[in-house]
Coordinates of C-alpha atoms in Angstrom, one line a residue:
Chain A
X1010 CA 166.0 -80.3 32.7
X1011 CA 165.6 -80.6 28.8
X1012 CA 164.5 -77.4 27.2
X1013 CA 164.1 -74.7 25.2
X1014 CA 166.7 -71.8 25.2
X1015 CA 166.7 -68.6 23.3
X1016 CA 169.3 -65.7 23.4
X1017 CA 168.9 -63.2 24.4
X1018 CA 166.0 -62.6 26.0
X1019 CA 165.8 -59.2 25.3
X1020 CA 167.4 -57.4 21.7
X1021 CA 167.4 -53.9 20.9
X1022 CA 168.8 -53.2 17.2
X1023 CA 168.3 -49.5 14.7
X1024 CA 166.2 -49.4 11.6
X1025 CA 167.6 -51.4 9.0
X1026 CA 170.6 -53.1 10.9
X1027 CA 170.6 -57.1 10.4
X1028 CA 169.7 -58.9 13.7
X1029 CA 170.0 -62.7 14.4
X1030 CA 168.4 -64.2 17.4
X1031 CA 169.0 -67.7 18.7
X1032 CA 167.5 -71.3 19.7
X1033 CA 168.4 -74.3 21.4
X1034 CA 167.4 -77.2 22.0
X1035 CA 168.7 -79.6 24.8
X1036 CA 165.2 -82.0 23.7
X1037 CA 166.5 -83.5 20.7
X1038 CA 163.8 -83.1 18.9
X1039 CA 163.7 -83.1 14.6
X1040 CA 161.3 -80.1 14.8
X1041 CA 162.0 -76.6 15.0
X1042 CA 159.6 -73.4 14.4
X1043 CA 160.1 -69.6 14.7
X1044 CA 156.9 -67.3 15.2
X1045 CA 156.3 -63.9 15.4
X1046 CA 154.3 -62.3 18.2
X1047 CA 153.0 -58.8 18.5
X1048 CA 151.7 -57.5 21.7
X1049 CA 147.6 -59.2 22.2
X1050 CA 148.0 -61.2 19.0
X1051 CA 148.4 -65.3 18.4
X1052 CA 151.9 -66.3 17.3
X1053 CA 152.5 -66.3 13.6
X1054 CA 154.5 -69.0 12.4
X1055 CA 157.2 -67.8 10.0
X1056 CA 158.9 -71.0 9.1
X1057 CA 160.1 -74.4 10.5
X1058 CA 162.9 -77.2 9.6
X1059 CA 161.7 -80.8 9.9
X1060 CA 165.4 -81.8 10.0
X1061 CA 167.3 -80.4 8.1
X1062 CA 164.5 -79.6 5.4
X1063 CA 163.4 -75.5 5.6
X1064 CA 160.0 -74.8 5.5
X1065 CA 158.8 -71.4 4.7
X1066 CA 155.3 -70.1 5.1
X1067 CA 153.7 -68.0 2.1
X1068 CA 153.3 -64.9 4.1
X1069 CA 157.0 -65.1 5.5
X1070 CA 159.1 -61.6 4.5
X1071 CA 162.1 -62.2 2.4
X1072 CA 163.0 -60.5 5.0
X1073 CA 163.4 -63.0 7.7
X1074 CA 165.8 -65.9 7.1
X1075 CA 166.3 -68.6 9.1
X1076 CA 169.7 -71.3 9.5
X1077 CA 169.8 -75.0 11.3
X1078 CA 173.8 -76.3 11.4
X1079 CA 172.5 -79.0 13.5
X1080 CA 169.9 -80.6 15.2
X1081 CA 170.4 -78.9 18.6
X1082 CA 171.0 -75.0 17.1
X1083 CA 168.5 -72.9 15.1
X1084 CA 169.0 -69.3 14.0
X1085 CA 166.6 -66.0 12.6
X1086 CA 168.0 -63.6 11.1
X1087 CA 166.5 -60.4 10.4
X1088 CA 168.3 -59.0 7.2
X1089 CA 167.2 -55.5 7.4
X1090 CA 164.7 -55.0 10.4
X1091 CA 161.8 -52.1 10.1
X1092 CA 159.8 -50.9 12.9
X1093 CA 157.2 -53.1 12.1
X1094 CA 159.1 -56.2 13.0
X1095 CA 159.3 -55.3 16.5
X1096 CA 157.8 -58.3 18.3
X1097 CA 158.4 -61.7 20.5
X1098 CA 159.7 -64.3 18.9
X1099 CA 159.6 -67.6 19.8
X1100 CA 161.3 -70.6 19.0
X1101 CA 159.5 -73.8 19.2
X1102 CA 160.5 -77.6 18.9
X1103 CA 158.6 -81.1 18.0
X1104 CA 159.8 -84.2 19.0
X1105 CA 159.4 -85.9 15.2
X1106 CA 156.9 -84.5 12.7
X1107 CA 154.8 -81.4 12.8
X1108 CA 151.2 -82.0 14.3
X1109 CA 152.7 -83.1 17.7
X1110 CA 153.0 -80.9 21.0
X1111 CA 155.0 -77.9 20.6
X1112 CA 157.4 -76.9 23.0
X1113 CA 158.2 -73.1 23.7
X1114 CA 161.1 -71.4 24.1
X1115 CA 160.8 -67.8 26.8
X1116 CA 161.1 -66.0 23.7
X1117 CA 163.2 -63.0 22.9
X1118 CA 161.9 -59.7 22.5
X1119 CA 163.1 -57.2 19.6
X1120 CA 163.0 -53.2 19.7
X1121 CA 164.0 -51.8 16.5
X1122 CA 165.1 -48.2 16.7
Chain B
X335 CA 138.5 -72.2 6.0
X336 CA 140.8 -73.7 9.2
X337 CA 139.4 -71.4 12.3
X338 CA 139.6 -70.8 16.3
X339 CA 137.9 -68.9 18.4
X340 CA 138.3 -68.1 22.0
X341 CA 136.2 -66.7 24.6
X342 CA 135.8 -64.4 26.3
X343 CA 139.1 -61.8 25.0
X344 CA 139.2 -61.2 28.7
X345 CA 138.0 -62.7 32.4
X346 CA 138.3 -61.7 36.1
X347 CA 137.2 -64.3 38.6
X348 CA 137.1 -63.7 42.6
X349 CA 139.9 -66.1 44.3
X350 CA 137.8 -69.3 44.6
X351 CA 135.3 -68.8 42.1
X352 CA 135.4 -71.3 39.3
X353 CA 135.3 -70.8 35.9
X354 CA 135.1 -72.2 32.2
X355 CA 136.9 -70.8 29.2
X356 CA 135.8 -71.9 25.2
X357 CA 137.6 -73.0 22.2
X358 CA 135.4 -73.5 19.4
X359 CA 136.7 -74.9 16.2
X360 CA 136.4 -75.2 12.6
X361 CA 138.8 -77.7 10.8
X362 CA 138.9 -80.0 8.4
X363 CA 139.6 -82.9 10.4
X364 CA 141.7 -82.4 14.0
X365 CA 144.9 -84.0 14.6
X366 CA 144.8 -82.8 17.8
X367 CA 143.8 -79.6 20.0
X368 CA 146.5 -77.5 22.4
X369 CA 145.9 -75.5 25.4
X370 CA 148.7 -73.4 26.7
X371 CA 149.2 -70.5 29.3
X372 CA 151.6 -67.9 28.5
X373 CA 152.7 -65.0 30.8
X374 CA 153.3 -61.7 30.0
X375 CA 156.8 -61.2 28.4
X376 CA 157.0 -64.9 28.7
X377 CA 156.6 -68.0 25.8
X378 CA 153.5 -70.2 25.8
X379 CA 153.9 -73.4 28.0
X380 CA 152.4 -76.3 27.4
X381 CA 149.4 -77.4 29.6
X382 CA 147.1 -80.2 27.5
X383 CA 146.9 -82.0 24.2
X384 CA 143.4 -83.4 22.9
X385 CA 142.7 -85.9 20.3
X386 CA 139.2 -87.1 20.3
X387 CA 136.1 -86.1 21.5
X388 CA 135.3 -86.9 25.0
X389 CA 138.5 -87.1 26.3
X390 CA 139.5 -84.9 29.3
X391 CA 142.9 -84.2 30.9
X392 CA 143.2 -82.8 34.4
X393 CA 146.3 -80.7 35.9
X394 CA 145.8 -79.4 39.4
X395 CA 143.1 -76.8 38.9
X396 CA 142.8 -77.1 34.9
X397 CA 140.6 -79.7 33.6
X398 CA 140.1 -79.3 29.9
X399 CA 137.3 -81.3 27.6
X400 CA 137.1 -81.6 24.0
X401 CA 134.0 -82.4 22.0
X402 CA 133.1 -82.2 17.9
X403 CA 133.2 -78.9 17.5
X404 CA 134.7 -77.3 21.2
X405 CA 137.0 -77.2 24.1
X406 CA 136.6 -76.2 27.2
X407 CA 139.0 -74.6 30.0
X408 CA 137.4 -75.7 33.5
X409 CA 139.4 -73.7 36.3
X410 CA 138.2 -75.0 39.6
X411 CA 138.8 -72.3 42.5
X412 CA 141.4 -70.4 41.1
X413 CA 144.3 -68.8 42.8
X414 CA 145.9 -65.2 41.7
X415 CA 149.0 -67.2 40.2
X416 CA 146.6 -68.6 37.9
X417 CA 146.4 -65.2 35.7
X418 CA 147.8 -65.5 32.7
X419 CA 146.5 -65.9 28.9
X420 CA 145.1 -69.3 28.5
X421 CA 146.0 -70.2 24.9
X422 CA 143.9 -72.7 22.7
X423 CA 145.3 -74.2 19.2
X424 CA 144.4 -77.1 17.0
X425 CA 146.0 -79.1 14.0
X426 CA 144.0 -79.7 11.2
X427 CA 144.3 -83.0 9.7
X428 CA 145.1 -81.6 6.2
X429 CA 148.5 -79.8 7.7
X430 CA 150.9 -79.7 10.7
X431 CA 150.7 -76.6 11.6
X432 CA 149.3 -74.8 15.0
X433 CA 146.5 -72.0 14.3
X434 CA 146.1 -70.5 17.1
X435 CA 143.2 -68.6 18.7
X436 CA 143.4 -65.2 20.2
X437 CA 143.5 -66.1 23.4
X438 CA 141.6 -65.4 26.8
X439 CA 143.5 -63.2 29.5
X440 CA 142.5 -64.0 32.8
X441 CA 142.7 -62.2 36.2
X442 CA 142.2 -63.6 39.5
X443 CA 141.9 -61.2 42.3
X444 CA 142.6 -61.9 46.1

């Protein structure tokens, strides 16, 4: 079945020590989104690639980075994670421009230490 | 200023006994309107997209309805595997992005 895969599911990484977590795509799909999500709260979108073409929201931390090498892979790197940045996050795809269904990944969840 | 807002935050429904939940909505211009369930620990899966007042979409015991300025969850005789956070989110027409609500958490007992 065409999906959404993130690794791993589960992440546990200390106080300031960079972190990437990972997405694929078996959907081929030109859209791809990472969100944060704290425990009872809405996903925050972070940023997205339409394509190859990064899109970062306002509110994003310099903190969180993100890299596409291809249309199947999409990675979020977490240069120097804090406690606060302990969440779910979710990977997301689109088949062809942004307004269209969103398809979720199972999400991986951080613990920063 | 783009807005959703779900309710209730929270709902527990007898096996059996039907139910509606709300999505209102202030946009400027919809593209389109999401519902999603998401388990705990889990991500949001996709149940229903909307575009255009009146329409309606059905899936086993979810029916959802959109109209100008709403969206509605129907859950006909629900079943314990149906708890779960039912997740609503629109697109406004001046961007592509989802804003989501908070979401409504909903228990069904045996």
């Amino acid at each position: 079945d065409a999906m959404v895969i993130q690794n791993p599911r589960y992440q546990v990484t200390q106080f300031g020590k960079p972190v990437t977590l990972s997405c694929s795509q078996t959907l081929n799909h030109n859209v791809m989104y990472w969100y944060q999500q704290k425990s009872s709260q809405a996903p925050k979108l972070l940023f997205h690639y339409y394509d190859k073409d990064f899109n970062n929201e306002a509110d994003t931390p310099d903190n969180f980075q993100s890299r596409r090498p291809n249309t199947s892979f999409c990675f979020l790197d977490i240069r120097s994670p804090g406690l606060g940045d302990a969440a779910m996050y979710l990977c997301a795809t689109s088949p062809q421009k942004r307004g269209e269904t969103q398809y979720f990944g199972p999400g991986t969840r951080l613990l920063v230490l | 200023e783009d807005q959703v807002t779900q309710s209730p935050e929270a709902l527990r429904l007898q096996e059996g006994e039907s139910s509606s939940l709300n999505c209102s909505y202030t946009v400027s211009g919809l593209r389109g309107l999401f519902w999603y369930r998401q388990d705990p620990g889990k991500g949001p899966e996709f149940l229903f997209t909307l575009y255009s007042a009146g329409e309606e979409k059905e899936k086993e015991r979810l029916k959802a309805t959109l109209t100008k300025k709403e969206s509605f969850l129907h859950i006909t005789a629900p079943k314990p595997e149906d708890s779960a956070t039912y997740l609503c989110a629109v697109v406004p027409g001046s961007q592509g992005n989802l804003i989501f609500g908070k979401g409504t958490k909903l228990s069904v007992k045996p």
